[in-house]
């Protein structure tokens, strides 16, 4: 078992405990609790995600090891972990941003945004194909000189951290923490369907990348979760595939190849003639 797999396996009981604690707090505060159908769909999505990720990890490891063998420098010890965490977090920002700005990648990522609820179980609502799309963004990180097993473990730690920002139980934190780190407040805004929240706050662990690249939006107006056009279903396969089906319909209905390519590679709201 590699370091990434070990991190994820060890985190599973922590995820379960976190959801139980959150459920207890919500009930004590007399706040809306989990919707059972939504939570079960989220857990089923996580299982499907891991069923695809496990065999793909073999391909990913082979590619990363091959590239790493050609890098003439190597970091070891704690500098490797510090450099790995920072480089992976920077790569994650662009990975996440690309999944919002390129429609075929949005067709994968939209699964995570399709819940109209917001709690720790929503963190588990992951696309089956997510792992397959990560490799191009991890390749440049190898050039830092971090060993592939450390790199993938850093990526797993990054995802584990993000589990805990999917909650309404935690309000805004101390201002310096909010300035540097991705927090529940920042990520609630990211999941908002209102115009000011769309395509904002892509950070994994750090929110500083959003501040640097102009994609930061603080939580203000009460967040309305879900999509701009919600799909209204708990059918696992439809949740996982509905945007791919929409792309196919648009491509088949297009009259020019430039438009067909646009429907795949432009932003989710793109249409011929749109700026």
Short mmCIF file of C-alpha atoms in Angstrom, two decimals:
data_model
loop_
_atom_site.label_atom_id
_atom_site.label_comp_id
_atom_site.label_asym_id
_atom_site.label_seq_id
_atom_site.Cartn_x
_atom_site.Cartn_y
_atom_site.Cartn_z
CA UNK A 1 0.00 0.00 0.00
CA UNK A 2 1.45 3.42 -0.97
CA UNK A 3 1.39 6.50 1.26
CA UNK A 4 -1.60 8.04 -0.52
CA UNK A 5 -3.73 4.92 -0.06
CA UNK A 6 -2.66 4.67 3.57
CA UNK A 7 -3.69 8.28 4.23
CA UNK A 8 -7.13 7.73 2.69
CA UNK A 9 -7.75 4.41 4.45
CA UNK A 10 -6.79 5.85 7.82
CA UNK A 11 -9.07 8.82 7.19
CA UNK A 12 -12.24 6.79 6.61
CA UNK A 13 -13.07 6.36 10.33
CA UNK A 14 -12.28 10.05 10.89
CA UNK A 15 -14.77 10.98 8.16
CA UNK A 16 -17.45 8.82 9.78
CA UNK A 17 -16.75 10.27 13.23
CA UNK A 18 -16.84 13.80 11.81
CA UNK A 19 -20.26 13.22 10.25
CA UNK A 20 -21.61 11.76 13.50
CA UNK A 21 -20.33 14.73 15.50
CA UNK A 22 -21.78 17.17 12.96
CA UNK A 23 -25.14 15.38 13.06
CA UNK A 24 -25.14 15.57 16.88
CA UNK A 25 -24.37 19.32 16.82
CA UNK A 26 -27.04 20.02 14.21
CA UNK A 27 -29.64 18.22 16.30
CA UNK A 28 -28.59 20.00 19.48
CA UNK A 29 -28.90 23.36 17.70
CA UNK A 30 -32.23 22.28 16.17
CA UNK A 31 -30.87 22.94 12.68
CA UNK A 32 -31.76 21.02 9.49
CA UNK A 33 -30.03 17.63 9.56
CA UNK A 34 -28.89 15.29 6.83
CA UNK A 35 -31.29 14.31 4.08
CA UNK A 36 -30.97 10.53 4.11
CA UNK A 37 -31.28 10.13 0.31
CA UNK A 38 -28.70 12.84 -0.31
CA UNK A 39 -26.26 11.41 2.24
CA UNK A 40 -26.57 7.87 0.85
CA UNK A 41 -25.96 9.22 -2.66
CA UNK A 42 -22.86 11.03 -1.39
CA UNK A 43 -21.46 7.87 0.18
CA UNK A 44 -22.23 5.82 -2.94
CA UNK A 45 -20.40 8.43 -5.01
CA UNK A 46 -17.34 8.08 -2.78
CA UNK A 47 -17.36 4.30 -3.19
CA UNK A 48 -17.59 4.60 -6.98
CA UNK A 49 -14.83 7.18 -6.97
CA UNK A 50 -12.49 4.81 -5.11
CA UNK A 51 -13.35 1.86 -7.35
CA UNK A 52 -12.04 3.86 -10.31
CA UNK A 53 -9.17 5.53 -8.42
CA UNK A 54 -7.63 2.27 -7.16
CA UNK A 55 -6.71 0.75 -10.56
CA UNK A 56 -5.91 4.17 -12.01
CA UNK A 57 -3.34 4.68 -9.25
CA UNK A 58 -1.18 2.01 -10.94
CA UNK A 59 -1.12 3.99 -14.20
CA UNK A 60 -0.54 7.25 -12.36
CA UNK A 61 2.36 5.80 -10.34
CA UNK A 62 4.03 4.42 -13.46
CA UNK A 63 3.89 7.77 -15.26
CA UNK A 64 5.06 9.77 -12.25
CA UNK A 65 7.92 7.37 -11.54
CA UNK A 66 9.05 7.51 -15.16
CA UNK A 67 9.12 11.31 -15.14
CA UNK A 68 10.77 11.43 -11.71
CA UNK A 69 13.59 9.19 -12.93
CA UNK A 70 14.48 11.86 -15.51
CA UNK A 71 14.66 14.70 -12.94
CA UNK A 72 18.32 15.33 -12.01
CA UNK A 73 17.58 16.60 -8.47
CA UNK A 74 15.67 15.16 -5.54
CA UNK A 75 14.32 16.49 -2.24
CA UNK A 76 14.28 14.30 0.85
CA UNK A 77 13.15 14.57 4.45
CA UNK A 78 11.04 17.45 5.73
CA UNK A 79 11.98 19.82 2.85
CA UNK A 80 10.38 17.32 0.46
CA UNK A 81 7.15 17.32 2.45
CA UNK A 82 7.02 21.13 2.75
CA UNK A 83 7.79 21.60 -0.95
CA UNK A 84 5.37 18.80 -1.85
CA UNK A 85 2.48 20.26 0.15
CA UNK A 86 2.98 23.74 -1.29
CA UNK A 87 3.48 22.55 -4.88
CA UNK A 88 0.51 20.18 -4.69
CA UNK A 89 -1.71 22.90 -3.25
CA UNK A 90 -0.69 25.26 -6.06
CA UNK A 91 -1.35 22.51 -8.61
CA UNK A 92 -4.69 21.78 -6.97
CA UNK A 93 -5.76 25.40 -7.41
CA UNK A 94 -5.28 25.14 -11.18
CA UNK A 95 -6.74 21.62 -11.28
CA UNK A 96 -9.87 22.89 -9.53
CA UNK A 97 -10.07 26.06 -11.61
CA UNK A 98 -9.75 24.12 -14.86
CA UNK A 99 -12.65 21.91 -13.77
CA UNK A 100 -14.82 25.02 -13.58
CA UNK A 101 -13.61 26.67 -16.78
CA UNK A 102 -13.38 23.76 -19.25
CA UNK A 103 -16.72 22.14 -19.87
CA UNK A 104 -15.58 18.54 -20.33
CA UNK A 105 -13.82 18.79 -16.95
CA UNK A 106 -16.85 20.53 -15.46
CA UNK A 107 -18.87 17.51 -16.58
CA UNK A 108 -16.74 15.54 -14.13
CA UNK A 109 -16.64 18.09 -11.31
CA UNK A 110 -20.30 19.13 -11.47
CA UNK A 111 -21.14 15.98 -9.50
CA UNK A 112 -19.62 17.55 -6.41
CA UNK A 113 -21.67 20.74 -6.79
CA UNK A 114 -25.00 19.05 -7.53
CA UNK A 115 -26.13 18.64 -3.91
CA UNK A 116 -28.49 21.31 -2.63
CA UNK A 117 -27.36 20.51 0.92
CA UNK A 118 -24.08 21.39 2.59
CA UNK A 119 -22.61 19.14 5.24
CA UNK A 120 -19.63 16.84 5.71
CA UNK A 121 -21.26 14.07 3.70
CA UNK A 122 -21.23 16.38 0.64
CA UNK A 123 -17.42 16.20 0.73
CA UNK A 124 -17.83 12.53 -0.22
CA UNK A 125 -19.96 13.35 -3.28
CA UNK A 126 -17.07 12.82 -5.67
CA UNK A 127 -17.07 12.08 -9.41
CA UNK A 128 -16.16 8.56 -10.46
CA UNK A 129 -13.65 9.99 -12.97
CA UNK A 130 -12.00 12.57 -10.74
CA UNK A 131 -8.71 10.70 -10.28
CA UNK A 132 -8.31 10.23 -14.04
CA UNK A 133 -8.26 14.01 -14.57
CA UNK A 134 -5.64 14.81 -11.91
CA UNK A 135 -2.50 13.40 -13.59
CA UNK A 136 -1.75 16.31 -16.00
CA UNK A 137 -1.76 18.72 -13.04
CA UNK A 138 0.51 16.52 -10.91
CA UNK A 139 3.17 16.05 -13.60
CA UNK A 140 4.77 19.52 -13.15
CA UNK A 141 5.03 18.89 -9.39
CA UNK A 142 7.46 16.04 -10.07
CA UNK A 143 9.88 18.63 -11.47
CA UNK A 144 10.23 20.06 -7.95
CA UNK A 145 12.13 16.88 -7.11
CA UNK A 146 9.55 15.32 -4.81
CA UNK A 147 9.27 11.55 -4.97
CA UNK A 148 5.96 10.34 -6.49
CA UNK A 149 4.85 8.53 -3.32
CA UNK A 150 5.32 11.73 -1.30
CA UNK A 151 3.58 13.75 -4.00
CA UNK A 152 0.50 11.53 -4.07
CA UNK A 153 0.41 11.40 -0.27
CA UNK A 154 0.45 15.22 -0.21
CA UNK A 155 -2.45 15.22 -2.67
CA UNK A 156 -4.36 12.80 -0.43
CA UNK A 157 -3.70 15.00 2.63
CA UNK A 158 -4.95 17.99 0.65
CA UNK A 159 -8.23 16.19 -0.09
CA UNK A 160 -8.58 15.02 3.52
CA UNK A 161 -8.24 18.63 4.74
CA UNK A 162 -11.02 19.68 2.38
CA UNK A 163 -13.44 17.21 3.97
CA UNK A 164 -13.62 19.42 7.04
CA UNK A 165 -14.53 22.64 5.20
CA UNK A 166 -17.85 21.16 4.04
CA UNK A 167 -19.92 22.26 7.03
CA UNK A 168 -22.20 25.01 8.24
CA UNK A 169 -21.50 24.18 11.89
CA UNK A 170 -18.29 26.27 11.89
CA UNK A 171 -18.71 30.02 11.41
CA UNK A 172 -15.95 32.37 10.29
CA UNK A 173 -12.64 31.79 12.06
CA UNK A 174 -9.94 34.15 13.37
CA UNK A 175 -9.18 36.74 10.66
CA UNK A 176 -5.52 35.71 10.05
CA UNK A 177 -6.67 32.09 9.54
CA UNK A 178 -9.38 33.23 7.13
CA UNK A 179 -6.80 35.27 5.23
CA UNK A 180 -4.37 32.38 4.64
CA UNK A 181 -6.37 29.15 4.70
CA UNK A 182 -9.37 27.70 2.95
CA UNK A 183 -12.06 27.61 5.63
CA UNK A 184 -15.70 26.46 5.87
CA UNK A 185 -16.76 30.06 5.20
CA UNK A 186 -14.68 30.32 2.02
CA UNK A 187 -15.80 26.93 0.75
CA UNK A 188 -19.46 27.61 1.48
CA UNK A 189 -19.13 30.57 -0.89
CA UNK A 190 -17.48 28.29 -3.46
CA UNK A 191 -20.56 26.03 -3.39
CA UNK A 192 -22.96 28.93 -3.84
CA UNK A 193 -25.15 29.18 -6.93
CA UNK A 194 -25.56 32.96 -6.76
CA UNK A 195 -23.70 35.00 -9.36
CA UNK A 196 -21.12 36.50 -7.02
CA UNK A 197 -20.07 33.04 -5.80
CA UNK A 198 -19.73 31.29 -9.16
CA UNK A 199 -16.19 30.19 -10.02
CA UNK A 200 -14.62 31.54 -6.83
CA UNK A 201 -12.45 30.18 -3.99
CA UNK A 202 -10.72 27.27 -5.72
CA UNK A 203 -8.06 26.77 -3.04
CA UNK A 204 -7.47 23.40 -1.40
CA UNK A 205 -5.66 24.12 1.87
CA UNK A 206 -4.57 27.70 1.15
CA UNK A 207 -6.83 30.52 -0.01
CA UNK A 208 -3.87 32.75 -0.89
CA UNK A 209 -3.83 31.49 -4.49
CA UNK A 210 -7.35 32.87 -4.97
CA UNK A 211 -6.28 36.19 -3.51
CA UNK A 212 -3.28 36.28 -5.85
CA UNK A 213 -5.14 35.30 -9.02
CA UNK A 214 -8.34 37.29 -8.51
CA UNK A 215 -10.77 34.46 -7.77
CA UNK A 216 -11.46 35.18 -4.10
CA UNK A 217 -14.96 36.00 -2.86
CA UNK A 218 -15.82 36.30 0.85
CA UNK A 219 -18.99 34.75 2.21
CA UNK A 220 -21.62 37.45 2.48
CA UNK A 221 -25.18 36.82 1.34
CA UNK A 222 -26.63 33.58 2.69
CA UNK A 223 -25.36 30.87 0.35
CA UNK A 224 -27.83 28.96 -1.81
CA UNK A 225 -26.25 25.60 -2.58
CA UNK A 226 -26.45 23.54 -5.75
CA UNK A 227 -26.32 24.41 -9.43
CA UNK A 228 -27.75 27.37 -11.29
CA UNK A 229 -30.14 24.79 -12.78
CA UNK A 230 -30.55 21.92 -10.34
CA UNK A 231 -31.12 18.43 -11.69
CA UNK A 232 -33.51 17.30 -8.93
CA UNK A 233 -32.60 13.62 -8.78
CA UNK A 234 -31.01 11.10 -6.42
CA UNK A 235 -30.23 8.69 -9.26
CA UNK A 236 -26.52 7.95 -8.92
CA UNK A 237 -25.83 7.35 -12.61
CA UNK A 238 -27.72 10.46 -13.71
CA UNK A 239 -25.89 12.60 -11.18
CA UNK A 240 -22.58 11.25 -12.47
CA UNK A 241 -23.37 11.60 -16.18
CA UNK A 242 -25.96 14.35 -16.74
CA UNK A 243 -23.49 17.00 -17.94
CA UNK A 244 -21.77 14.55 -20.30
CA UNK A 245 -25.20 13.84 -21.79
CA UNK A 246 -25.79 17.59 -22.19
CA UNK A 247 -22.45 17.98 -23.98
CA UNK A 248 -23.35 15.16 -26.38
CA UNK A 249 -26.70 16.81 -27.15
CA UNK A 250 -25.05 20.17 -27.80
CA UNK A 251 -22.31 18.66 -29.99
CA UNK A 252 -24.81 16.67 -32.06
CA UNK A 253 -26.96 19.77 -32.52
CA UNK A 254 -24.08 22.00 -33.61
CA UNK A 255 -23.55 22.79 -37.31
CA UNK A 256 -19.87 23.71 -37.31
CA UNK A 257 -16.80 21.93 -35.99
CA UNK A 258 -15.65 25.08 -34.22
CA UNK A 259 -18.93 25.08 -32.29
CA UNK A 260 -18.62 21.38 -31.46
CA UNK A 261 -15.13 21.95 -30.08
CA UNK A 262 -16.40 24.98 -28.18
CA UNK A 263 -19.11 22.94 -26.48
CA UNK A 264 -16.42 20.57 -25.19
CA UNK A 265 -13.51 22.85 -24.35
CA UNK A 266 -15.06 26.25 -23.61
CA UNK A 267 -16.70 27.20 -20.31
CA UNK A 268 -19.90 25.50 -19.10
CA UNK A 269 -22.11 28.43 -20.15
CA UNK A 270 -20.57 28.91 -23.58
CA UNK A 271 -22.75 28.92 -26.73
CA UNK A 272 -22.03 29.97 -30.34
CA UNK A 273 -22.01 33.73 -30.57
CA UNK A 274 -21.39 34.15 -26.85
CA UNK A 275 -18.46 36.29 -25.80
#
